[in-house]
Short mmCIF file of C-alpha atoms in Angstrom, two decimals:
data_model
loop_
_atom_site.label_atom_id
_atom_site.label_comp_id
_atom_site.label_asym_id
_atom_site.label_seq_id
_atom_site.Cartn_x
_atom_site.Cartn_y
_atom_site.Cartn_z
CA UNK A 1 115.92 126.06 312.57
CA UNK A 2 112.13 125.94 312.87
CA UNK A 3 110.29 129.21 313.42
CA UNK A 4 107.76 128.04 316.02
CA UNK A 5 107.21 124.94 318.13
CA UNK A 6 103.69 126.05 319.11
CA UNK A 7 101.78 126.94 315.97
CA UNK A 8 98.36 127.77 317.41
CA UNK A 9 97.30 130.30 320.07
CA UNK A 10 95.20 127.53 321.60
CA UNK A 11 97.51 124.53 322.10
CA UNK A 12 95.93 121.46 323.67
CA UNK A 13 96.68 121.07 327.38
CA UNK A 14 96.56 118.19 329.85
CA UNK A 15 97.41 117.82 333.55
CA UNK A 16 99.20 115.20 335.62
CA UNK A 17 98.90 115.34 339.42
CA UNK A 18 101.63 113.55 341.33
CA UNK A 19 100.99 112.00 344.73
CA UNK A 20 101.80 109.30 347.26
CA UNK A 21 98.42 108.38 348.69
CA UNK A 22 96.84 111.50 350.17
CA UNK A 23 93.28 110.77 349.06
CA UNK A 24 91.77 114.02 350.46
CA UNK A 25 94.25 116.20 348.56
CA UNK A 26 93.71 114.32 345.31
CA UNK A 27 89.95 114.51 345.83
CA UNK A 28 90.24 118.29 346.16
CA UNK A 29 92.32 118.45 342.96
CA UNK A 30 89.73 116.46 341.05
CA UNK A 31 86.82 118.58 342.25
CA UNK A 32 88.64 121.84 341.47
CA UNK A 33 89.47 120.44 338.04
CA UNK A 34 85.83 119.48 337.43
CA UNK A 35 84.55 122.91 338.43
CA UNK A 36 87.18 125.18 336.88
CA UNK A 37 88.85 123.51 333.90
CA UNK A 38 87.26 120.11 333.42
CA UNK A 39 87.33 120.45 329.64
CA UNK A 40 90.95 119.22 329.54
CA UNK A 41 92.19 115.68 330.38
CA UNK A 42 93.80 114.91 333.74
CA UNK A 43 95.92 112.01 334.98
CA UNK A 44 96.71 111.16 338.61
CA UNK A 45 100.01 109.33 339.15
CA UNK A 46 100.65 107.54 342.45
CA UNK A 47 104.01 106.27 343.74
CA UNK A 48 102.74 102.79 344.71
CA UNK A 49 100.95 103.88 347.90
CA UNK A 50 98.54 101.67 349.89
CA UNK A 51 95.75 103.98 348.69
CA UNK A 52 96.01 103.00 345.03
CA UNK A 53 92.55 101.43 344.86
CA UNK A 54 90.91 104.40 346.57
CA UNK A 55 92.67 106.82 344.24
CA UNK A 56 91.72 104.78 341.19
CA UNK A 57 88.09 104.76 342.34
CA UNK A 58 88.09 108.54 342.71
CA UNK A 59 89.61 108.98 339.26
CA UNK A 60 86.98 106.69 337.75
CA UNK A 61 84.25 108.66 339.48
CA UNK A 62 85.54 111.93 338.00
CA UNK A 63 86.49 110.58 334.58
CA UNK A 64 90.22 111.14 335.11
CA UNK A 65 93.04 108.80 334.20
CA UNK A 66 95.08 106.94 336.82
CA UNK A 67 98.58 105.45 336.78
CA UNK A 68 100.62 103.85 339.53
CA UNK A 69 104.21 102.69 339.93
CA UNK A 70 104.59 98.95 340.45
CA UNK A 71 107.01 99.66 343.30
CA UNK A 72 107.73 102.76 345.33
CA UNK A 73 110.48 105.05 344.07
CA UNK A 74 110.43 107.41 347.06
CA UNK A 75 110.48 111.17 347.44
CA UNK A 76 112.32 112.81 344.56
CA UNK A 77 112.59 109.77 342.28
CA UNK A 78 108.85 109.24 342.75
CA UNK A 79 108.28 112.79 341.55
CA UNK A 80 110.43 112.03 338.52
CA UNK A 81 108.09 109.15 337.63
CA UNK A 82 105.22 111.67 337.62
CA UNK A 83 106.96 113.57 334.83
CA UNK A 84 107.69 110.31 332.99
CA UNK A 85 104.20 108.89 333.23
CA UNK A 86 102.61 112.24 332.44
CA UNK A 87 104.74 112.96 329.37
CA UNK A 88 104.12 109.50 327.92
CA UNK A 89 100.41 109.80 328.58
CA UNK A 90 100.33 113.27 327.00
CA UNK A 91 102.27 112.04 323.97
CA UNK A 92 99.90 109.08 323.53
CA UNK A 93 96.96 111.50 323.66
CA UNK A 94 98.51 113.98 321.19
CA UNK A 95 98.58 116.84 323.69
CA UNK A 96 100.70 119.90 322.98
CA UNK A 97 101.39 120.92 326.59
CA UNK A 98 101.49 118.91 329.82
CA UNK A 99 101.17 120.64 333.20
CA UNK A 100 102.49 118.81 336.25
CA UNK A 101 101.01 119.71 339.64
CA UNK A 102 102.15 118.40 343.01
CA UNK A 103 99.26 117.18 345.14
CA UNK A 104 99.48 120.21 347.43
CA UNK A 105 99.66 122.76 344.63
CA UNK A 106 95.94 123.34 344.12
CA UNK A 107 94.82 126.02 341.62
CA UNK A 108 91.70 127.96 342.53
CA UNK A 109 91.10 129.50 339.09
CA UNK A 110 91.08 128.51 335.44
CA UNK A 111 94.69 129.14 334.39
CA UNK A 112 94.56 127.60 330.90
CA UNK A 113 94.22 130.68 328.68
CA UNK A 114 97.00 132.42 330.60
CA UNK A 115 99.37 129.52 329.89
CA UNK A 116 98.27 129.16 326.27
CA UNK A 117 98.97 132.84 325.61
CA UNK A 118 102.38 132.66 327.27
CA UNK A 119 103.28 129.55 325.29
CA UNK A 120 102.23 131.00 321.95
CA UNK A 121 103.97 134.33 322.49
CA UNK A 122 107.21 133.08 324.08
CA UNK A 123 107.63 129.68 322.33
CA UNK A 124 109.49 128.04 325.22
CA UNK A 125 109.54 124.27 325.67
CA UNK A 126 109.19 124.60 329.48
CA UNK A 127 107.30 126.95 331.82
CA UNK A 128 107.92 127.40 335.53
CA UNK A 129 109.13 130.11 337.92
CA UNK A 130 111.84 130.79 340.47
CA UNK A 131 111.66 131.32 344.23
CA UNK A 132 113.25 134.31 345.94
CA UNK A 133 112.90 133.00 349.51
CA UNK A 134 114.55 129.62 348.80
CA UNK A 135 116.87 130.97 346.10
CA UNK A 136 115.60 128.33 343.65
CA UNK A 137 116.09 129.02 339.96
CA UNK A 138 113.42 126.49 339.04
CA UNK A 139 110.36 125.01 340.74
CA UNK A 140 108.70 121.64 340.27
CA UNK A 141 105.40 121.93 342.17
CA UNK A 142 103.96 123.46 339.00
CA UNK A 143 105.65 122.93 335.62
CA UNK A 144 104.35 123.09 332.04
CA UNK A 145 106.14 121.29 329.21
CA UNK A 146 105.80 121.29 325.43
CA UNK A 147 105.31 117.57 324.95
CA UNK A 148 106.94 117.07 321.51
CA UNK A 149 110.03 119.01 322.59
CA UNK A 150 110.46 116.85 325.69
CA UNK A 151 109.67 113.52 324.00
CA UNK A 152 111.29 113.94 320.59
CA UNK A 153 114.58 115.35 321.91
CA UNK A 154 115.30 112.31 324.07
CA UNK A 155 114.64 113.96 327.44
CA UNK A 156 112.08 111.33 328.47
CA UNK A 157 114.48 108.46 327.79
CA UNK A 158 117.27 110.25 329.68
CA UNK A 159 114.92 110.99 332.57
CA UNK A 160 113.92 107.31 332.67
CA UNK A 161 117.56 106.25 333.02
CA UNK A 162 118.27 108.81 335.73
CA UNK A 163 115.12 107.86 337.64
CA UNK A 164 116.19 104.22 337.75
CA UNK A 165 119.65 105.23 338.96
CA UNK A 166 118.37 107.19 341.97
CA UNK A 167 115.37 104.99 342.87
CA UNK A 168 114.93 104.84 346.64
CA UNK A 169 117.52 107.57 347.27
CA UNK A 170 117.24 111.22 348.19
CA UNK A 171 117.07 113.41 345.11
CA UNK A 172 116.87 117.21 344.96
CA UNK A 173 114.44 117.44 342.08
CA UNK A 174 114.58 121.14 341.15
CA UNK A 175 118.12 121.22 339.68
CA UNK A 176 117.53 117.87 337.96
CA UNK A 177 114.47 119.08 336.07
CA UNK A 178 116.04 122.48 335.43
CA UNK A 179 118.96 120.66 333.86
CA UNK A 180 116.64 118.84 331.48
CA UNK A 181 114.90 122.11 330.62
CA UNK A 182 118.29 123.69 329.85
CA UNK A 183 119.25 120.82 327.56
CA UNK A 184 116.02 121.10 325.61
CA UNK A 185 116.37 124.89 325.43
CA UNK A 186 119.60 124.61 323.45
CA UNK A 187 117.37 123.64 320.50
CA UNK A 188 114.97 126.57 320.95
CA UNK A 189 113.17 127.91 317.91
CA UNK A 190 113.67 131.19 316.06
CA UNK A 191 110.73 133.01 317.65
CA UNK A 192 111.92 132.04 321.13
CA UNK A 193 115.36 133.46 320.38
CA UNK A 194 113.71 136.71 319.33
CA UNK A 195 111.53 136.69 322.45
CA UNK A 196 114.57 136.31 324.71
CA UNK A 197 116.28 139.32 323.17
CA UNK A 198 113.33 141.44 324.33
CA UNK A 199 112.63 139.55 327.57
CA UNK A 200 115.98 138.26 328.88
CA UNK A 201 115.52 135.84 331.80
CA UNK A 202 116.94 136.72 335.22
CA UNK A 203 120.22 135.10 336.19
CA UNK A 204 119.81 131.50 337.33
CA UNK A 205 116.22 131.35 336.07
CA UNK A 206 116.95 130.66 332.43
CA UNK A 207 115.79 128.22 329.76
CA UNK A 208 112.08 128.39 330.53
CA UNK A 209 109.13 130.75 330.31
CA UNK A 210 108.34 132.66 333.49
CA UNK A 211 104.76 131.64 334.30
CA UNK A 212 103.62 134.57 336.43
CA UNK A 213 100.61 132.62 337.65
CA UNK A 214 103.05 130.91 340.05
CA UNK A 215 104.52 134.07 341.56
CA UNK A 216 108.19 134.25 342.50
CA UNK A 217 108.06 133.21 346.17
CA UNK A 218 106.64 129.82 347.08
CA UNK A 219 106.35 130.89 350.74
CA UNK A 220 104.07 133.80 349.89
CA UNK A 221 100.30 133.36 350.09
CA UNK A 222 98.35 133.75 346.86
CA UNK A 223 94.62 134.00 346.32
CA UNK A 224 94.60 131.90 343.15
CA UNK A 225 96.28 128.72 344.44
CA UNK A 226 97.14 126.80 347.60
CA UNK A 227 100.66 125.57 348.37
CA UNK A 228 101.73 123.95 351.63
CA UNK A 229 104.69 126.27 352.27
CA UNK A 230 102.26 129.19 352.43
CA UNK A 231 98.96 127.55 353.43
CA UNK A 232 98.28 125.38 356.48
CA UNK A 233 96.45 122.02 356.21
CA UNK A 234 93.26 123.49 357.68
CA UNK A 235 93.02 125.79 354.66
CA UNK A 236 92.93 122.75 352.36
CA UNK A 237 90.13 121.39 354.52
CA UNK A 238 88.20 124.66 354.19
CA UNK A 239 88.82 124.68 350.44
CA UNK A 240 87.40 121.17 350.24
CA UNK A 241 84.30 122.23 352.15
CA UNK A 242 83.82 125.25 349.89
CA UNK A 243 83.97 122.91 346.89
CA UNK A 244 81.30 120.62 348.33
CA UNK A 245 83.60 117.83 349.58
CA UNK A 246 82.28 116.70 352.96
CA UNK A 247 83.97 113.29 353.19
CA UNK A 248 86.86 114.11 355.51
CA UNK A 249 87.62 115.43 358.97
CA UNK A 250 90.01 118.35 359.24
CA UNK A 251 92.56 116.14 361.02
CA UNK A 252 93.07 114.00 357.91
CA UNK A 253 94.60 116.98 356.10
CA UNK A 254 97.24 117.31 358.84
CA UNK A 255 99.00 114.16 357.64
CA UNK A 256 99.14 113.76 353.86
CA UNK A 257 100.49 110.21 354.03
CA UNK A 258 98.32 107.29 352.90
CA UNK A 259 95.07 106.58 354.68
CA UNK A 260 94.65 103.10 356.10
CA UNK A 261 91.95 100.71 357.25
CA UNK A 262 88.41 102.01 357.52
CA UNK A 263 89.15 105.42 356.03
CA UNK A 264 90.29 103.96 352.73
CA UNK A 265 87.53 101.36 352.76
CA UNK A 266 84.94 104.07 353.37
CA UNK A 267 86.10 106.05 350.35
CA UNK A 268 86.03 102.94 348.19
CA UNK A 269 82.51 102.20 349.36
CA UNK A 270 81.39 105.71 348.43
CA UNK A 271 83.16 105.68 345.05
CA UNK A 272 82.96 102.15 343.58
CA UNK A 273 85.34 101.21 340.79
CA UNK A 274 83.66 100.77 337.41
CA UNK A 275 83.62 97.13 336.38
CA UNK A 276 84.69 97.70 332.77
CA UNK A 277 87.93 99.54 333.54
CA UNK A 278 90.64 99.09 330.95
CA UNK A 279 94.20 98.26 332.02
CA UNK A 280 97.45 98.07 330.14
CA UNK A 281 101.15 98.17 330.87
CA UNK A 282 103.03 101.41 330.37
CA UNK A 283 106.74 100.96 329.82
CA UNK A 284 108.94 101.95 332.71
CA UNK A 285 106.60 103.24 335.39
CA UNK A 286 103.93 100.59 335.92
CA UNK A 287 100.28 100.24 335.12
CA UNK A 288 97.81 102.67 333.66
CA UNK A 289 94.10 102.46 334.31
CA UNK A 290 92.02 104.83 332.20
CA UNK A 291 88.54 105.74 333.36
CA UNK A 292 85.70 104.59 331.14
CA UNK A 293 83.69 107.29 329.39
CA UNK A 294 80.72 108.52 331.38
#
């Protein structure tokens, strides 16, 4: 048994933001990233929405990566492709930890050192929290994963197979991802076993590190992040304004589905795609377009 899976107090971290269209929400994510923790890489993954070109243009403008499914997987399975694309991207970029955010989970602070400390001290392969109001033992709007543990133990390949099986169907994502976290946790390292003897997890919320940044009730308002079960769309609009984003009317935040017609064209006109963009196929989930260096 290995002693530690995370050998440095400052493991490298990257972010993947999952979305289906929703340009204004992704724009807010990118601006918050630039202002608060832009020193780490970020990937946006889209579930084959009509807004792919607009999203890719925004990512190029901000220096973020972009990936897109070649066909739509739908709610649930589409979220699973975010984990797949993100973990493969993180592995290719030699990142220690990948954080997955849903498009409407928008941090308002720099959370990186908090996560790095938790990871180094607790030595879990997964970090999330539970929800008292929904009685969830695991949440997927914000999840951190130790990339080698998830990739090397076969979880990515198993997740790929399961994603293909449920494509286009309803899928309750939380127990699915918790199940993968539990499977990986059976191989936990020595220091994590010692940590759990001192900090035993609550019943039903096992096999991952409790990231207190998330809180334990997804319906409760927090000052350090926005989440749509606690914050109304107008608050995302106000957050965009406070971060200098003046491109959108408040009404656009009411409906997070893809923009169409002139709205999308207007964003593309304001954020032109760089001509020298590199493209390559990524196995399983479609195409990756990586922004050129500034």
